[in-house]
Amino acid sequence: MKKLGAALLTTLLVAAPLAQAKLSVNVGLINVNPSDTASALDQDKGAGLVADSNTQLGITFDYQYTDNIVFELIAATPFSHHVVGAGNLTGVGDITDVHLASVKHLPPTLVAQYHFLEPNAKFRPFIGAGLNYTVFFDEEASSTLKAVLNTDDVKVELDSSFGIALQAGFNYHLNEKWGIHTMVSKMDINTDASVYADKTKVLTSDVELDPVVAMVGVKYKF
C-alpha cells in the first residue's frame, strides 16, 4: 500500500512540469470524527467498539495542475483515539463509557480536486476524490480491558487501511499570497482489530471507522 501511494505521488511530480505548477500550503486545525456506529466483536455480536473524535494540527499541500485541477496531499500530526465499548460492553451504573484501548494513527490522503469559478475569484469552492492510507500505531490496552481479561499481558493490534476519500470545501483569497482554506472529507477507513491475552488471540473485530474529516486553516501561496 505504501508503494502504491508513493507511485501515485511520483506520477504526479513527473507529469506536472508541463503545467507550470503553483504550490500552496494550508495550516490549521483538523478533526477526525469516526462513525458512531459500533463495530461488533466477532465473539459477541451484541458487543461493539466505538472510537472518539480527535483534533490535531493539519497541514495540506496543494499543487495547482491547471486553473481548475488541483492535487492536495493531506497530512497532520498523529491522531489519538480512545476506543470504548458499546452494546454489551456499555458501562453500568454511573459509568457510560468503558475505555478499552487507546490508539494513534496517521491517515495521509492524496486527493484530486476540481475548483469552480474563475482563477482570480476570491471565493472558490471545490470538490475532490482520492485515496487514503491509514497506519495505526501505539495501540495500548486499558486497565479495564486487562481486568476483564484477567491478565496484564494484553496486546491490541490494528491493521493498516487503504480506501477512498471524498471531499468538498472552499478557498477564500484575502490577497495574492494569503487566504482561508476549509474542507470536509469522508474517508473509508476499515481495520481488522485483534486483542491478545497471554499471547493468545481472544477478541477480533472488523472496525469500520469511516470518519468525517474537517479542517479550517490559513492558506499561503508560494
mmCIF file of N, CA, C and O in Angstrom, residues 82-132:
data_model
loop_
_atom_site.group_PDB
_atom_site.id
_atom_site.type_symbol
_atom_site.label_atom_id
_atom_site.label_comp_id
_atom_site.label_asym_id
_atom_site.label_seq_id
_atom_site.Cartn_x
_atom_site.Cartn_y
_atom_site.Cartn_z
ATOM 1 N N HIS A 82 -9.560 7.194 21.842
ATOM 2 C CA HIS A 82 -9.960 6.210 22.831
ATOM 3 C C HIS A 82 -10.986 5.276 22.186
ATOM 4 O O HIS A 82 -11.902 5.747 21.500
ATOM 5 N N VAL A 83 -10.827 4.003 22.397
ATOM 6 C CA VAL A 83 -11.796 3.017 21.934
ATOM 7 C C VAL A 83 -12.637 2.599 23.135
ATOM 8 O O VAL A 83 -12.099 2.151 24.154
ATOM 9 N N VAL A 84 -13.952 2.787 23.026
ATOM 10 C CA VAL A 84 -14.857 2.474 24.134
ATOM 11 C C VAL A 84 -15.820 1.378 23.716
ATOM 12 O O VAL A 84 -16.025 1.111 22.528
ATOM 13 N N GLY A 85 -16.428 0.740 24.716
ATOM 14 C CA GLY A 85 -17.353 -0.346 24.467
ATOM 15 C C GLY A 85 -18.749 0.138 24.122
ATOM 16 O O GLY A 85 -19.160 1.229 24.506
ATOM 17 N N ALA A 86 -19.480 -0.684 23.382
ATOM 18 C CA ALA A 86 -20.870 -0.396 23.027
ATOM 19 C C ALA A 86 -21.680 -1.681 23.172
ATOM 20 O O ALA A 86 -21.119 -2.788 23.227
ATOM 21 N N GLY A 87 -22.993 -1.548 23.258
ATOM 22 C CA GLY A 87 -23.835 -2.728 23.413
ATOM 23 C C GLY A 87 -23.561 -3.428 24.725
ATOM 24 O O GLY A 87 -23.635 -2.816 25.798
ATOM 25 N N ASN A 88 -23.220 -4.706 24.668
ATOM 26 C CA ASN A 88 -22.941 -5.471 25.886
ATOM 27 C C ASN A 88 -21.703 -5.004 26.629
ATOM 28 O O ASN A 88 -21.469 -5.410 27.765
ATOM 29 N N LEU A 89 -20.898 -4.165 25.971
ATOM 30 C CA LEU A 89 -19.706 -3.621 26.626
ATOM 31 C C LEU A 89 -19.940 -2.226 27.195
ATOM 32 O O LEU A 89 -19.009 -1.591 27.687
ATOM 33 N N THR A 90 -21.190 -1.740 27.122
ATOM 34 C CA THR A 90 -21.505 -0.437 27.702
ATOM 35 C C THR A 90 -21.444 -0.534 29.210
ATOM 36 O O THR A 90 -21.808 -1.557 29.807
ATOM 37 N N GLY A 91 -21.004 0.545 29.846
ATOM 38 C CA GLY A 91 -20.867 0.557 31.306
ATOM 39 C C GLY A 91 -22.199 0.435 32.024
ATOM 40 O O GLY A 91 -23.276 0.545 31.448
ATOM 41 N N VAL A 92 -22.120 0.220 33.294
ATOM 42 C CA VAL A 92 -23.303 0.111 34.140
ATOM 43 C C VAL A 92 -23.207 1.159 35.238
ATOM 44 O O VAL A 92 -22.154 1.723 35.518
ATOM 45 N N GLY A 93 -24.324 1.443 35.861
ATOM 46 C CA GLY A 93 -24.329 2.430 36.939
ATOM 47 C C GLY A 93 -24.029 3.813 36.398
ATOM 48 O O GLY A 93 -24.638 4.258 35.430
ATOM 49 N N ASP A 94 -23.083 4.504 37.046
ATOM 50 C CA ASP A 94 -22.728 5.863 36.634
ATOM 51 C C ASP A 94 -21.710 5.887 35.509
ATOM 52 O O ASP A 94 -21.368 6.945 34.995
ATOM 53 N N ILE A 95 -21.216 4.731 35.096
ATOM 54 C CA ILE A 95 -20.210 4.664 34.036
ATOM 55 C C ILE A 95 -20.922 4.447 32.704
ATOM 56 O O ILE A 95 -21.619 3.450 32.514
ATOM 57 N N THR A 96 -20.772 5.395 31.792
ATOM 58 C CA THR A 96 -21.430 5.280 30.497
ATOM 59 C C THR A 96 -20.499 4.772 29.407
ATOM 60 O O THR A 96 -20.950 4.172 28.435
ATOM 61 N N ASP A 97 -19.213 5.009 29.535
ATOM 62 C CA ASP A 97 -18.244 4.554 28.544
ATOM 63 C C ASP A 97 -17.178 3.695 29.200
ATOM 64 O O ASP A 97 -16.567 4.102 30.186
ATOM 65 N N VAL A 98 -16.982 2.509 28.659
ATOM 66 C CA VAL A 98 -15.921 1.638 29.135
ATOM 67 C C VAL A 98 -14.722 1.815 28.213
ATOM 68 O O VAL A 98 -14.767 1.417 27.046
ATOM 69 N N HIS A 99 -13.666 2.440 28.729
ATOM 70 C CA HIS A 99 -12.451 2.678 27.945
ATOM 71 C C HIS A 99 -11.691 1.368 27.815
ATOM 72 O O HIS A 99 -11.219 0.806 28.807
ATOM 73 N N LEU A 100 -11.551 0.876 26.578
ATOM 74 C CA LEU A 100 -10.910 -0.417 26.353
ATOM 75 C C LEU A 100 -9.474 -0.294 25.852
ATOM 76 O O LEU A 100 -8.636 -1.134 26.182
ATOM 77 N N ALA A 101 -9.211 0.725 25.048
ATOM 78 C CA ALA A 101 -7.865 0.849 24.474
ATOM 79 C C ALA A 101 -7.663 2.266 23.954
ATOM 80 O O ALA A 101 -8.610 3.033 23.773
ATOM 81 N N SER A 102 -6.386 2.599 23.726
ATOM 82 C CA SER A 102 -6.009 3.850 23.083
ATOM 83 C C SER A 102 -5.177 3.512 21.855
ATOM 84 O O SER A 102 -4.424 2.536 21.846
ATOM 85 N N VAL A 103 -5.317 4.330 20.817
ATOM 86 C CA VAL A 103 -4.585 4.056 19.583
ATOM 87 C C VAL A 103 -4.268 5.377 18.882
ATOM 88 O O VAL A 103 -5.020 6.348 18.987
ATOM 89 N N LYS A 104 -3.137 5.407 18.197
ATOM 90 C CA LYS A 104 -2.769 6.562 17.376
ATOM 91 C C LYS A 104 -2.747 6.139 15.911
ATOM 92 O O LYS A 104 -2.552 4.960 15.590
ATOM 93 N N HIS A 105 -2.943 7.117 15.031
ATOM 94 C CA HIS A 105 -2.874 6.796 13.603
ATOM 95 C C HIS A 105 -2.511 8.031 12.790
ATOM 96 O O HIS A 105 -2.673 9.177 13.233
ATOM 97 N N LEU A 106 -2.014 7.771 11.594
ATOM 98 C CA LEU A 106 -1.735 8.803 10.593
ATOM 99 C C LEU A 106 -2.473 8.414 9.321
ATOM 100 O O LEU A 106 -2.296 7.292 8.822
ATOM 101 N N PRO A 107 -3.298 9.319 8.770
ATOM 102 C CA PRO A 107 -4.071 8.985 7.568
ATOM 103 C C PRO A 107 -3.711 9.832 6.342
ATOM 104 O O PRO A 107 -4.537 10.619 5.854
ATOM 105 N N PRO A 108 -2.468 9.768 5.833
ATOM 106 C CA PRO A 108 -2.131 10.575 4.651
ATOM 107 C C PRO A 108 -3.077 10.271 3.493
ATOM 108 O O PRO A 108 -3.394 9.109 3.224
ATOM 109 N N THR A 109 -3.526 11.332 2.820
ATOM 110 C CA THR A 109 -4.537 11.196 1.771
ATOM 111 C C THR A 109 -4.165 12.071 0.579
ATOM 112 O O THR A 109 -3.807 13.239 0.749
ATOM 113 N N LEU A 110 -4.250 11.514 -0.612
ATOM 114 C CA LEU A 110 -3.985 12.262 -1.841
ATOM 115 C C LEU A 110 -5.295 12.425 -2.594
ATOM 116 O O LEU A 110 -5.969 11.432 -2.919
ATOM 117 N N VAL A 111 -5.674 13.688 -2.854
ATOM 118 C CA VAL A 111 -6.982 13.992 -3.449
ATOM 119 C C VAL A 111 -6.798 14.826 -4.709
ATOM 120 O O VAL A 111 -5.977 15.756 -4.742
ATOM 121 N N ALA A 112 -7.571 14.514 -5.744
ATOM 122 C CA ALA A 112 -7.657 15.345 -6.935
ATOM 123 C C ALA A 112 -8.914 16.210 -6.810
ATOM 124 O O ALA A 112 -10.007 15.682 -6.615
ATOM 125 N N GLN A 113 -8.748 17.525 -6.926
ATOM 126 C CA GLN A 113 -9.859 18.457 -6.737
ATOM 127 C C GLN A 113 -10.216 19.161 -8.049
ATOM 128 O O GLN A 113 -9.341 19.430 -8.873
ATOM 129 N N TYR A 114 -11.516 19.495 -8.168
ATOM 130 C CA TYR A 114 -11.952 20.373 -9.248
ATOM 131 C C TYR A 114 -12.444 21.670 -8.617
ATOM 132 O O TYR A 114 -13.364 21.660 -7.788
ATOM 133 N N HIS A 115 -11.831 22.797 -9.001
ATOM 134 C CA HIS A 115 -12.173 24.101 -8.458
ATOM 135 C C HIS A 115 -13.080 24.858 -9.425
ATOM 136 O O HIS A 115 -12.776 24.971 -10.619
ATOM 137 N N PHE A 116 -14.179 25.381 -8.887
ATOM 138 C CA PHE A 116 -15.146 26.103 -9.692
ATOM 139 C C PHE A 116 -14.792 27.596 -9.767
ATOM 140 O O PHE A 116 -13.923 28.081 -9.041
ATOM 141 N N LEU A 117 -15.489 28.315 -10.645
ATOM 142 C CA LEU A 117 -15.347 29.761 -10.831
ATOM 143 C C LEU A 117 -13.988 30.109 -11.450
ATOM 144 O O LEU A 117 -13.153 29.239 -11.717
ATOM 145 N N GLU A 118 -13.783 31.396 -11.660
ATOM 146 C CA GLU A 118 -12.572 31.863 -12.328
ATOM 147 C C GLU A 118 -11.360 31.811 -11.397
ATOM 148 O O GLU A 118 -11.512 31.921 -10.165
ATOM 149 N N PRO A 119 -10.155 31.662 -11.947
ATOM 150 C CA PRO A 119 -8.947 31.562 -11.116
ATOM 151 C C PRO A 119 -8.721 32.765 -10.210
ATOM 152 O O PRO A 119 -8.134 32.623 -9.132
ATOM 153 N N ASN A 120 -9.170 33.945 -10.632
ATOM 154 C CA ASN A 120 -8.952 35.148 -9.831
ATOM 155 C C ASN A 120 -10.106 35.463 -8.881
ATOM 156 O O ASN A 120 -10.112 36.510 -8.231
ATOM 157 N N ALA A 121 -11.102 34.580 -8.810
ATOM 158 C CA ALA A 121 -12.229 34.795 -7.898
ATOM 159 C C ALA A 121 -11.764 34.668 -6.452
ATOM 160 O O ALA A 121 -10.955 33.787 -6.131
ATOM 161 N N LYS A 122 -12.272 35.511 -5.575
ATOM 162 C CA LYS A 122 -11.884 35.424 -4.162
ATOM 163 C C LYS A 122 -12.408 34.145 -3.518
ATOM 164 O O LYS A 122 -11.713 33.500 -2.733
ATOM 165 N N PHE A 123 -13.637 33.796 -3.844
ATOM 166 C CA PHE A 123 -14.263 32.598 -3.270
ATOM 167 C C PHE A 123 -14.299 31.508 -4.324
ATOM 168 O O PHE A 123 -14.887 31.688 -5.394
ATOM 169 N N ARG A 124 -13.631 30.375 -4.034
ATOM 170 C CA ARG A 124 -13.589 29.274 -4.990
ATOM 171 C C ARG A 124 -13.922 27.952 -4.304
ATOM 172 O O ARG A 124 -13.086 27.374 -3.589
ATOM 173 N N PRO A 125 -15.142 27.451 -4.482
ATOM 174 C CA PRO A 125 -15.494 26.136 -3.935
ATOM 175 C C PRO A 125 -14.862 25.023 -4.768
ATOM 176 O O PRO A 125 -14.513 25.223 -5.932
ATOM 177 N N PHE A 126 -14.734 23.846 -4.150
ATOM 178 C CA PHE A 126 -14.164 22.708 -4.874
ATOM 179 C C PHE A 126 -14.751 21.406 -4.365
ATOM 180 O O PHE A 126 -15.300 21.330 -3.258
ATOM 181 N N ILE A 127 -14.643 20.387 -5.197
ATOM 182 C CA ILE A 127 -14.968 19.016 -4.810
ATOM 183 C C ILE A 127 -13.774 18.150 -5.174
ATOM 184 O O ILE A 127 -12.962 18.527 -6.035
ATOM 185 N N GLY A 128 -13.650 17.003 -4.519
ATOM 186 C CA GLY A 128 -12.495 16.162 -4.797
ATOM 187 C C GLY A 128 -12.729 14.705 -4.445
ATOM 188 O O GLY A 128 -13.688 14.350 -3.750
ATOM 189 N N ALA A 129 -11.851 13.862 -4.945
ATOM 190 C CA ALA A 129 -11.875 12.430 -4.640
ATOM 191 C C ALA A 129 -10.447 11.922 -4.694
ATOM 192 O O ALA A 129 -9.622 12.420 -5.463
ATOM 193 N N GLY A 130 -10.154 10.927 -3.856
ATOM 194 C CA GLY A 130 -8.791 10.409 -3.836
ATOM 195 C C GLY A 130 -8.648 9.142 -3.033
ATOM 196 O O GLY A 130 -9.622 8.416 -2.804
ATOM 197 N N LEU A 131 -7.417 8.894 -2.612
ATOM 198 C CA LEU A 131 -7.061 7.668 -1.919
ATOM 199 C C LEU A 131 -6.474 7.980 -0.547
ATOM 200 O O LEU A 131 -5.723 8.942 -0.384
ATOM 201 N N ASN A 132 -6.823 7.142 0.411
ATOM 202 C CA ASN A 132 -6.359 7.295 1.788
ATOM 203 C C ASN A 132 -5.615 6.042 2.233
ATOM 204 O O ASN A 132 -6.041 4.922 1.950
#
